[in-house]
Amino acid sequence: KQPRQRIKQSSPPESLLLPADASHLFVTMPRFGAFSLHTVTALLVGAIGGSEAGTPDNVSSRLQVHVPQSLFKSDGYEHREALFGVPPYGGSIAQNVYYADSDLCDPTVDTRKGYPIRAKDDTGKMASWPTPYILMLDRGGCSFVQKVRNAQKSGAAGVLIADNTCLCSDADCVSANGEDVCQTAEPIMADDGSGSDISIPSFLMFKKDADSVKAELRANHPVQIEMTWALPSPDDRVEYDLWTVPSDLVSRDFQKNFKEVAVALGDRAYFTPHQYIYDGVKSHCQGADGENMCFNLCTNNGRYCATDPDNDLDHGISGADVVKESLRRICIWKHYGESDGIGKEWWDYIAEFLHRCDTPDYFANDDCIKDAFKHSKIDAGTIDRCMNDSGGLTADAPNAFLDLEMAAQTRRGVVVLPTAFVNTVALRGALTVSTVFSAICAGFLDGTEPQICAQCAKCSDELSCIKNKGKCNSAIKGDSSGKVITSDLSTTFP
């Protein structure tokens, strides 16, 4: 974090999470002396978002105040959605709001505090926040993830974080607060790397709007807010894609297990896997004299780069190895998946690679790759020709397929890895079969959902249901219909 500056200046986003594999680059680069691998990290990471201003999504969430009517806005409230937690895609939460009057950084949450004031219970103390509720708390003091985790443990169904500093672009807010401190960049509620256990959704409200809500709550007036999430549903086919890298640890289980779902969805869903490639030219890994300045992190003389997964430039897996495997997977998809959007052989190869070759000794081993090809019924010669015909990896020349991937990741604004998208919307929370399958089923035009969604979307073990050809042998989830769940305001406050 950088300190906020005075005279209408401020820090970058509070906790922007870089791609998961970026941390692997923070080691020494022995062969370049003062030009350390830390420097390369700064160059590679700087190339990710230098020209991108937005967050990596196309979120169509909505925030609305229903009570009191004086705070209702026909277009809803501007907000920013967290890049962690699991929203009820296609659904909404409409609940009473309680203001914790705290930044909620302390894991011991006092649910008897805050506003509006409640009647005393049998213990003679003010009653706890009655569930279900949306909890509003203050920004600052700790990470967004820590705040929401503590709110989740307290029983909150959703969280609103009240910003504590005006945007410099909001002249009314700056003027009304008489502040000489403001933030030039909008906050990004990014994962701090530990948010996989967060299951509730959260929004950030900008200061001026949040202050209005807090004023009502402090005056002991009831406030009811609705948080809504919608996936674009253009037709009877859903498109979904996954952005990751071959060395990513987080997406392994998903990639091992999702084949059954992809096959069950058939031609009703079209999948596209993407490999994230660092732009070596923008990162200055290609020197003015054409020299590769980033050692073995890059291919094509510094054009295409990846981070070092094992922090050792002299041994194990190199960034160039990761780029090579990325190109291999791109070619496998083009020949074994692009035509139908299912790609059974592609999923089989990923599973075989993870089983046989996903170690420092075998990651780039040609014999291991051939073995994975054999067991996934992929023709090695076809893939080798594809890799070479696209431009290869050794010459001082561009590679057409890697250029296409970099252009796509720029258009999409990918920042966090891994990230799955359904109908162009970035999914939140842990990358699991359940999360992606539920989002896909919510993405169909009403009335066009495939039978497998009707059979398994409400099953607590969707994958087992799909493997059992639509028979759910586990418990049914709670209300997942996507309907708004409301509460009775009349019985909540004294």
Coordinates of C-alpha atoms in Angstrom, one line a residue:
K1 CA 0.0 0.0 0.0
Q2 CA 1.2 3.5 -0.7
P3 CA 0.2 6.4 1.6
R4 CA -2.5 8.8 0.4
Q5 CA -1.0 12.1 -0.8
R6 CA -2.4 15.6 -0.1
I7 CA -3.8 18.2 -2.5
K8 CA -6.2 15.9 -4.2
Q9 CA -3.9 13.0 -4.8
S10 CA -4.0 9.5 -3.6
S11 CA -2.7 6.0 -3.8
P12 CA -3.3 3.4 -6.4
P13 CA -6.0 0.7 -5.7
E14 CA -5.8 -0.5 -2.1
S15 CA -4.9 -4.1 -2.7
L16 CA -4.6 -4.9 -6.4
L17 CA -3.7 -8.6 -6.6
L18 CA -1.3 -9.4 -9.3
P19 CA -1.5 -12.7 -11.2
A20 CA -0.9 -15.6 -8.8
D21 CA 2.4 -16.6 -10.3
A22 CA 3.9 -13.2 -10.1
S23 CA 5.2 -13.8 -6.6
H24 CA 7.6 -16.5 -7.9
L25 CA 9.8 -13.8 -9.5
F26 CA 11.0 -12.2 -6.2
V27 CA 14.4 -14.0 -6.2
T28 CA 17.9 -13.0 -7.2
M29 CA 19.0 -13.2 -10.8
P30 CA 22.6 -14.3 -10.4
R31 CA 23.6 -13.9 -14.1
F32 CA 22.6 -10.3 -14.4
G33 CA 24.3 -8.8 -11.3
A34 CA 22.5 -5.6 -10.3
F35 CA 19.8 -6.3 -12.9
S36 CA 17.8 -8.6 -10.5
L37 CA 14.8 -10.8 -11.1
H38 CA 13.0 -8.4 -8.8
T39 CA 13.6 -5.8 -11.5
V40 CA 12.2 -8.2 -14.2
T41 CA 9.1 -8.7 -12.0
A42 CA 8.5 -5.0 -11.9
L43 CA 8.8 -4.8 -15.7
L44 CA 6.6 -7.8 -16.4
V45 CA 3.9 -6.8 -13.9
G46 CA 4.0 -3.2 -15.0
A47 CA 3.2 -4.4 -18.5
I48 CA 0.0 -6.0 -17.3
G49 CA -2.1 -3.0 -16.5
G50 CA -0.2 0.1 -17.7
S51 CA -2.9 0.9 -20.2
E52 CA -5.8 -0.8 -18.5
A53 CA -8.0 1.3 -16.1
G54 CA -10.7 -1.2 -15.3
T55 CA -11.1 -4.4 -13.3
P56 CA -11.0 -7.8 -15.0
D57 CA -14.7 -8.3 -15.4
N58 CA -17.9 -7.3 -17.1
V59 CA -20.0 -7.3 -14.0
S60 CA -23.6 -6.4 -14.2
S61 CA -24.2 -6.2 -10.5
R62 CA -26.6 -3.6 -9.0
L63 CA -26.9 -1.9 -5.7
Q64 CA -30.2 -0.3 -4.7
V65 CA -31.7 1.3 -1.5
H66 CA -35.4 0.4 -1.1
V67 CA -35.9 1.8 2.4
P68 CA -36.1 4.7 3.0
Q69 CA -37.7 5.9 -0.2
S70 CA -35.7 9.1 0.0
L71 CA -32.5 7.3 -0.8
F72 CA -33.9 5.3 -3.7
K73 CA -32.2 6.0 -7.0
S74 CA -33.8 4.8 -10.3
D75 CA -30.4 3.8 -11.7
G76 CA -29.1 2.3 -8.4
Y77 CA -25.9 3.3 -6.6
E78 CA -22.4 3.2 -8.1
H79 CA -20.2 0.6 -6.4
R80 CA -17.3 -1.7 -6.9
E81 CA -17.6 -5.4 -6.5
A82 CA -15.1 -7.6 -4.6
L83 CA -12.9 -9.9 -6.7
F84 CA -13.4 -12.6 -4.0
G85 CA -16.5 -14.2 -2.4
V86 CA -19.2 -16.0 -4.3
P87 CA -22.2 -14.0 -5.4
P88 CA -25.5 -15.7 -6.1
Y89 CA -25.3 -15.3 -9.9
G90 CA -28.7 -14.7 -11.4
G91 CA -30.1 -13.9 -7.9
S92 CA -30.1 -11.1 -5.3
I93 CA -30.0 -10.4 -1.6
A94 CA -32.4 -7.8 -0.1
Q95 CA -32.0 -7.4 3.6
N96 CA -31.9 -4.9 6.5
V97 CA -28.6 -3.1 6.8
Y98 CA -26.7 -2.7 10.1
Y99 CA -23.7 -0.4 10.5
A100 CA -21.0 -2.0 12.6
D101 CA -19.5 1.4 13.5
S102 CA -16.1 -0.3 13.0
D103 CA -13.6 -1.2 10.4
L104 CA -14.1 -4.8 11.5
C105 CA -10.4 -5.6 11.5
D106 CA -10.6 -7.3 14.9
P107 CA -11.7 -11.0 14.4
T108 CA -13.7 -10.7 17.6
V109 CA -16.8 -9.0 16.3
D110 CA -19.3 -7.5 18.7
T111 CA -22.7 -8.1 17.1
R112 CA -24.4 -6.0 19.9
K113 CA -22.8 -2.8 18.7
G114 CA -23.7 -0.5 15.9
Y115 CA -26.8 1.0 14.4
P116 CA -29.7 1.2 14.3
I117 CA -30.1 0.6 18.0
R118 CA -32.0 -2.5 18.9
A119 CA -34.2 -3.4 21.9
K120 CA -32.5 -5.2 24.8
D121 CA -32.8 -8.9 25.0
D122 CA -33.2 -11.2 28.0
T123 CA -29.6 -10.5 29.1
G124 CA -30.3 -6.8 29.5
K125 CA -28.0 -6.0 26.6
M126 CA -28.8 -4.7 23.1
A127 CA -29.8 -7.5 20.9
S128 CA -27.4 -8.8 18.2
W129 CA -27.9 -8.0 14.6
P130 CA -30.9 -10.2 13.6
T131 CA -30.0 -12.6 10.8
P132 CA -30.1 -12.5 7.8
Y133 CA -28.6 -9.0 7.4
I134 CA -26.2 -7.0 5.3
L135 CA -23.4 -5.4 7.3
M136 CA -21.9 -2.0 6.5
L137 CA -18.4 -1.3 7.9
D138 CA -15.7 1.2 7.4
R139 CA -12.8 1.0 5.0
G140 CA -9.2 1.1 6.3
G141 CA -7.1 -0.6 8.9
C142 CA -6.7 -4.0 7.2
S143 CA -7.3 -5.8 3.9
F144 CA -10.8 -6.1 2.3
V145 CA -10.6 -9.8 2.7
Q146 CA -10.0 -9.7 6.4
K147 CA -13.0 -7.4 6.9
V148 CA -15.3 -9.5 4.9
R149 CA -14.1 -12.7 6.5
N150 CA -14.9 -11.3 10.0
A151 CA -18.3 -10.1 8.8
Q152 CA -19.0 -13.6 7.4
K153 CA -18.1 -15.2 10.7
S154 CA -20.5 -12.8 12.4
G155 CA -23.3 -14.1 10.3
A156 CA -23.6 -11.4 7.6
A157 CA -25.3 -12.4 4.3
G158 CA -23.5 -9.6 2.4
V159 CA -21.1 -6.7 3.1
L160 CA -21.0 -3.1 2.2
I161 CA -17.7 -1.4 2.8
A162 CA -18.0 2.4 3.2
D163 CA -15.2 4.3 1.5
N164 CA -13.5 6.8 3.8
T165 CA -12.0 9.1 1.2
C166 CA -13.6 11.0 -1.7
L167 CA -12.6 10.4 -5.3
C168 CA -10.8 13.4 -6.6
S169 CA -13.2 13.3 -9.6
D170 CA -16.2 13.7 -7.3
A171 CA -16.1 17.5 -6.7
D172 CA -19.3 17.5 -4.7
C173 CA -17.9 14.9 -2.2
V174 CA -14.6 16.8 -1.9
S175 CA -16.4 20.1 -1.4
A176 CA -19.0 18.7 1.1
N177 CA -16.3 17.1 3.2
G178 CA -13.9 20.0 3.1
E179 CA -11.0 17.5 2.6
D180 CA -7.6 18.2 1.2
V181 CA -7.0 14.5 0.7
C182 CA -8.7 12.5 -2.0
Q183 CA -8.0 9.4 -4.2
T184 CA -7.3 9.7 -7.9
A185 CA -7.8 6.0 -8.6
E186 CA -10.9 4.0 -7.8
P187 CA -10.4 1.3 -5.2
I188 CA -10.2 -2.3 -6.4
M189 CA -11.5 -4.8 -3.8
A190 CA -9.0 -7.4 -4.8
D191 CA -8.1 -10.7 -3.1
D192 CA -5.1 -10.5 -0.8
G193 CA -4.3 -14.1 -1.6
S194 CA -6.2 -15.6 1.3
G195 CA -9.8 -15.1 0.2
S196 CA -10.7 -18.6 -1.0
D197 CA -12.7 -19.2 2.2
I198 CA -14.9 -16.2 1.6
S199 CA -18.4 -17.3 0.5
I200 CA -20.5 -14.1 0.9
P201 CA -20.5 -11.2 -1.6
S202 CA -19.3 -7.7 -0.9
F203 CA -19.5 -4.2 -2.5
L204 CA -17.6 -1.0 -1.8
M205 CA -19.8 2.1 -1.7
F206 CA -18.3 5.5 -2.5
K207 CA -18.0 7.9 0.4
K208 CA -20.7 10.3 -0.4
D209 CA -23.4 7.6 -0.9
A210 CA -22.1 5.6 2.1
D211 CA -22.3 8.6 4.3
S212 CA -25.9 9.1 3.5
V213 CA -26.7 5.5 4.4
K214 CA -24.7 5.7 7.6
A215 CA -26.6 8.9 8.6
E216 CA -29.9 7.1 8.3
L217 CA -28.6 4.2 10.4
R218 CA -27.1 6.4 13.0
A219 CA -30.4 8.2 13.3
N220 CA -31.9 4.7 14.1
H221 CA -33.9 4.6 10.9
P222 CA -34.3 1.2 9.1
V223 CA -32.5 0.8 5.8
Q224 CA -33.0 -2.0 3.4
I225 CA -30.6 -2.6 0.5
E226 CA -30.7 -5.0 -2.4
M227 CA -27.6 -6.4 -3.9
T228 CA -28.2 -8.0 -7.3
W229 CA -26.1 -10.0 -9.8
A230 CA -27.1 -10.7 -13.4
L231 CA -25.2 -12.7 -16.0
P232 CA -25.8 -11.6 -19.6
S233 CA -28.2 -14.2 -21.1
P234 CA -28.2 -13.5 -24.9
D235 CA -29.5 -16.9 -26.1
D236 CA -29.7 -20.6 -25.4
R237 CA -25.9 -21.1 -25.5
V238 CA -23.5 -20.0 -22.8
E239 CA -19.9 -19.1 -23.6
Y240 CA -17.3 -19.5 -20.9
D241 CA -13.5 -19.2 -20.8
L242 CA -10.6 -19.7 -18.4
W243 CA -7.5 -17.6 -18.1
T244 CA -4.6 -19.3 -16.4
V245 CA -1.0 -20.5 -16.9
P246 CA 0.4 -24.0 -17.0
S247 CA 2.3 -23.5 -13.7
D248 CA -0.8 -22.2 -11.8
L249 CA -1.5 -24.2 -8.7
V250 CA -5.0 -22.8 -8.0
S251 CA -6.7 -24.1 -11.1
R252 CA -5.3 -27.6 -11.0
D253 CA -8.3 -29.3 -9.3
F254 CA -10.7 -27.5 -11.5
Q255 CA -8.9 -28.5 -14.7
K256 CA -8.7 -32.1 -13.5
N257 CA -12.4 -32.4 -12.8
F258 CA -14.4 -30.2 -15.1
K259 CA -14.3 -32.5 -18.2
E260 CA -17.4 -34.3 -17.0
V261 CA -19.3 -31.1 -16.8
A262 CA -18.1 -29.8 -20.2
V263 CA -19.2 -33.1 -21.8
A264 CA -22.6 -33.1 -20.0
L265 CA -23.3 -29.5 -21.2
G266 CA -22.5 -30.5 -24.8
D267 CA -23.1 -28.0 -27.5
R268 CA -25.2 -25.9 -25.1
A269 CA -22.0 -24.3 -23.7
Y270 CA -18.8 -23.3 -25.6
F271 CA -15.5 -23.3 -23.7
T272 CA -12.3 -21.4 -24.6
P273 CA -9.2 -21.9 -22.6
H274 CA -6.7 -19.1 -22.6
Q275 CA -3.0 -18.9 -21.5
Y276 CA -1.8 -15.7 -20.0
I277 CA 1.4 -14.4 -21.7
Y278 CA 3.6 -11.6 -20.4
D279 CA 4.5 -9.1 -23.1
G280 CA 8.3 -9.1 -23.1
V281 CA 8.5 -6.1 -25.4
K282 CA 6.5 -3.9 -23.2
S283 CA 8.4 -5.2 -20.2
H284 CA 11.7 -4.3 -21.9
C285 CA 12.9 -7.8 -21.9
Q286 CA 14.0 -7.3 -25.4
G287 CA 16.8 -4.8 -25.4
A288 CA 17.5 -2.0 -27.9
D289 CA 20.1 -4.2 -29.6
G290 CA 17.6 -7.1 -29.8
E291 CA 19.2 -9.0 -26.8
N292 CA 17.0 -11.0 -24.5
M293 CA 17.3 -9.1 -21.2
C294 CA 15.2 -11.5 -19.1
F295 CA 17.4 -14.6 -19.3
N296 CA 15.3 -17.8 -19.5
L297 CA 12.0 -16.2 -18.6
C298 CA 11.2 -15.5 -22.2
T299 CA 11.1 -17.0 -25.7
N300 CA 11.5 -15.5 -29.1
N301 CA 14.4 -13.3 -28.0
G302 CA 12.5 -11.6 -25.1
R303 CA 9.1 -11.3 -26.8
Y304 CA 7.0 -13.7 -24.8
C305 CA 7.6 -14.3 -21.1
A306 CA 6.3 -16.1 -18.0
T307 CA 7.3 -16.1 -14.4
D308 CA 9.7 -18.6 -12.9
P309 CA 7.5 -21.1 -10.9
D310 CA 10.2 -22.5 -8.6
N311 CA 12.3 -19.4 -7.9
D312 CA 15.4 -20.9 -9.4
L313 CA 16.7 -19.6 -12.8
D314 CA 19.4 -22.2 -13.0
H315 CA 17.4 -25.3 -12.3
G316 CA 13.8 -26.6 -12.5
I317 CA 11.1 -25.0 -14.6
S318 CA 11.9 -21.8 -16.4
G319 CA 9.6 -19.0 -17.6
A320 CA 10.4 -20.1 -21.2
D321 CA 9.3 -23.7 -20.3
V322 CA 5.9 -22.2 -19.2
V323 CA 5.6 -20.2 -22.4
K324 CA 6.3 -23.4 -24.4
E325 CA 3.7 -25.4 -22.6
S326 CA 1.2 -22.5 -23.0
L327 CA 1.7 -22.6 -26.8
R328 CA 1.4 -26.4 -26.8
R329 CA -2.0 -26.1 -25.0
I330 CA -3.2 -23.4 -27.4
C331 CA -2.4 -25.8 -30.3
I332 CA -4.1 -28.7 -28.7
W333 CA -7.2 -26.7 -28.3
K334 CA -7.1 -25.5 -31.9
H335 CA -7.0 -29.0 -33.2
Y336 CA -9.0 -30.9 -30.5
G337 CA -11.5 -28.4 -29.0
E338 CA -12.1 -25.3 -31.0
S339 CA -14.5 -26.9 -33.4
D340 CA -17.0 -28.1 -30.8
G341 CA -16.2 -26.0 -27.7
I342 CA -16.1 -29.1 -25.6
G343 CA -12.5 -30.5 -26.2
K344 CA -12.6 -33.9 -24.5
E345 CA -9.0 -34.6 -25.7
W346 CA -7.8 -31.2 -24.4
W347 CA -9.2 -31.9 -20.9
D348 CA -7.7 -35.4 -21.1
Y349 CA -4.3 -34.0 -22.0
I350 CA -4.4 -31.5 -19.0
A351 CA -5.3 -34.3 -16.7
E352 CA -2.5 -36.5 -18.0
F353 CA 0.0 -33.7 -17.9
L354 CA -0.9 -32.9 -14.3
H355 CA -0.6 -36.6 -13.4
R356 CA 2.6 -37.3 -15.2
C357 CA 4.6 -34.2 -15.9
D358 CA 3.8 -31.5 -13.4
T359 CA 7.1 -31.6 -11.5
P360 CA 10.3 -29.7 -12.0
D361 CA 12.0 -32.8 -13.5
Y362 CA 9.3 -33.6 -16.0
F363 CA 7.5 -30.3 -16.8
A364 CA 9.6 -29.8 -20.0
N365 CA 10.6 -33.4 -20.6
D366 CA 9.8 -34.4 -24.2
D367 CA 9.3 -38.0 -23.4
C368 CA 6.8 -37.2 -20.6
I369 CA 4.9 -34.9 -23.0
K370 CA 4.8 -37.7 -25.6
D371 CA 3.4 -40.0 -22.9
A372 CA 0.7 -37.5 -22.1
F373 CA -0.1 -37.2 -25.8
K374 CA -0.4 -41.0 -26.1
H375 CA -2.8 -41.4 -23.1
S376 CA -5.0 -38.5 -24.3
K377 CA -5.1 -39.7 -27.9
I378 CA -3.4 -36.6 -29.3
D379 CA -1.2 -36.7 -32.3
A380 CA 2.2 -35.3 -31.3
G381 CA 3.2 -34.5 -34.9
T382 CA 0.1 -32.4 -35.5
I383 CA 0.8 -30.3 -32.3
D384 CA 4.5 -29.9 -33.1
R385 CA 3.7 -28.6 -36.6
C386 CA 1.2 -26.2 -35.2
M387 CA 3.7 -24.8 -32.7
N388 CA 6.3 -24.4 -35.5
D389 CA 3.9 -23.0 -38.1
S390 CA 2.6 -20.3 -35.7
G391 CA 6.1 -18.9 -35.5
G392 CA 7.9 -21.2 -33.1
L393 CA 9.7 -20.2 -29.9
T394 CA 13.4 -19.9 -30.8
A395 CA 13.7 -17.4 -33.6
D396 CA 13.9 -13.6 -33.2
A397 CA 10.4 -13.4 -34.7
P398 CA 6.8 -13.1 -33.6
N399 CA 4.5 -16.0 -32.9
A400 CA 1.0 -15.5 -34.3
F401 CA -0.9 -17.5 -31.6
L402 CA 0.9 -15.9 -28.7
D403 CA 0.3 -12.5 -30.2
L404 CA -3.4 -13.4 -30.4
E405 CA -3.5 -14.4 -26.7
M406 CA -1.8 -11.2 -25.6
A407 CA -4.3 -9.1 -27.6
A408 CA -7.2 -11.1 -26.1
Q409 CA -6.0 -10.6 -22.6
T410 CA -5.6 -6.9 -23.1
R411 CA -9.1 -6.6 -24.6
R412 CA -10.6 -8.6 -21.7
G413 CA -8.6 -6.7 -19.1
V414 CA -7.4 -9.8 -17.3
V415 CA -5.6 -8.9 -14.0
V416 CA -6.1 -11.8 -11.6
L417 CA -5.1 -15.4 -12.4
P418 CA -6.8 -17.8 -12.6
T419 CA -10.0 -16.2 -13.7
A420 CA -13.1 -17.8 -15.3
F421 CA -15.6 -15.8 -17.3
V422 CA -19.2 -16.8 -18.1
N423 CA -20.9 -14.7 -20.8
T424 CA -18.0 -12.2 -20.4
V425 CA -18.6 -11.8 -16.6
A426 CA -15.7 -12.6 -14.3
L427 CA -16.6 -15.2 -11.7
R428 CA -15.8 -14.4 -8.0
G429 CA -14.5 -16.7 -5.3
A430 CA -12.6 -20.0 -5.5
L431 CA -12.3 -21.6 -8.9
T432 CA -14.4 -24.7 -8.3
V433 CA -16.6 -27.0 -10.4
S434 CA -19.6 -25.9 -8.4
T435 CA -19.0 -22.2 -8.9
V436 CA -18.5 -22.4 -12.6
F437 CA -21.3 -24.9 -13.3
S438 CA -23.8 -22.8 -11.3
A439 CA -22.8 -19.7 -13.1
I440 CA -23.1 -21.4 -16.5
C441 CA -26.6 -22.6 -15.6
A442 CA -27.6 -19.1 -14.5
G443 CA -26.3 -17.7 -17.9
F444 CA -28.9 -19.3 -20.1
L445 CA -31.9 -17.4 -21.4
D446 CA -34.9 -18.1 -19.2
G447 CA -36.5 -21.4 -20.2
T448 CA -33.6 -22.6 -22.3
E449 CA -31.5 -24.2 -19.6
P450 CA -30.3 -27.7 -20.5
Q451 CA -31.7 -30.7 -18.6
I452 CA -28.4 -31.2 -16.7
C453 CA -28.8 -27.8 -15.1
A454 CA -32.4 -28.6 -13.9
Q455 CA -31.2 -32.0 -12.5
C456 CA -27.9 -31.0 -10.8
A457 CA -27.7 -27.2 -10.3
K458 CA -29.4 -27.5 -6.9
C459 CA -27.6 -30.6 -5.8
S460 CA -25.0 -30.0 -3.1
D461 CA -22.6 -32.3 -5.0
E462 CA -23.0 -31.2 -8.6
L463 CA -20.1 -33.2 -9.9
S464 CA -21.4 -36.5 -8.5
C465 CA -24.8 -35.7 -9.9
I466 CA -23.4 -35.1 -13.3
K467 CA -21.3 -38.3 -13.2
N468 CA -24.5 -40.1 -12.2
K469 CA -26.2 -38.8 -15.3
G470 CA -28.4 -36.3 -13.5
K471 CA -29.3 -38.3 -10.4
C472 CA -28.6 -36.3 -7.2
N473 CA -27.7 -38.6 -4.3
S474 CA -26.7 -35.8 -1.9
A475 CA -28.7 -33.0 -0.1
I476 CA -30.4 -30.3 -2.1
K477 CA -29.0 -26.8 -1.7
G478 CA -30.9 -24.1 0.1
D479 CA -33.0 -21.7 -2.0
S480 CA -31.0 -21.3 -5.2
S481 CA -33.9 -20.0 -7.3
G482 CA -32.4 -16.6 -7.7
K483 CA -35.4 -14.9 -6.1
V484 CA -35.0 -11.9 -3.9
I485 CA -35.0 -12.9 -0.2
T486 CA -36.5 -10.1 1.9
S487 CA -37.1 -9.6 5.6
D488 CA -39.8 -8.0 7.6
L489 CA -38.7 -4.5 8.6
S490 CA -41.6 -4.0 11.0
T491 CA -40.2 -6.6 13.5
T492 CA -36.6 -5.6 13.4
F493 CA -36.2 -2.3 15.2
P494 CA -37.6 -1.2 18.6

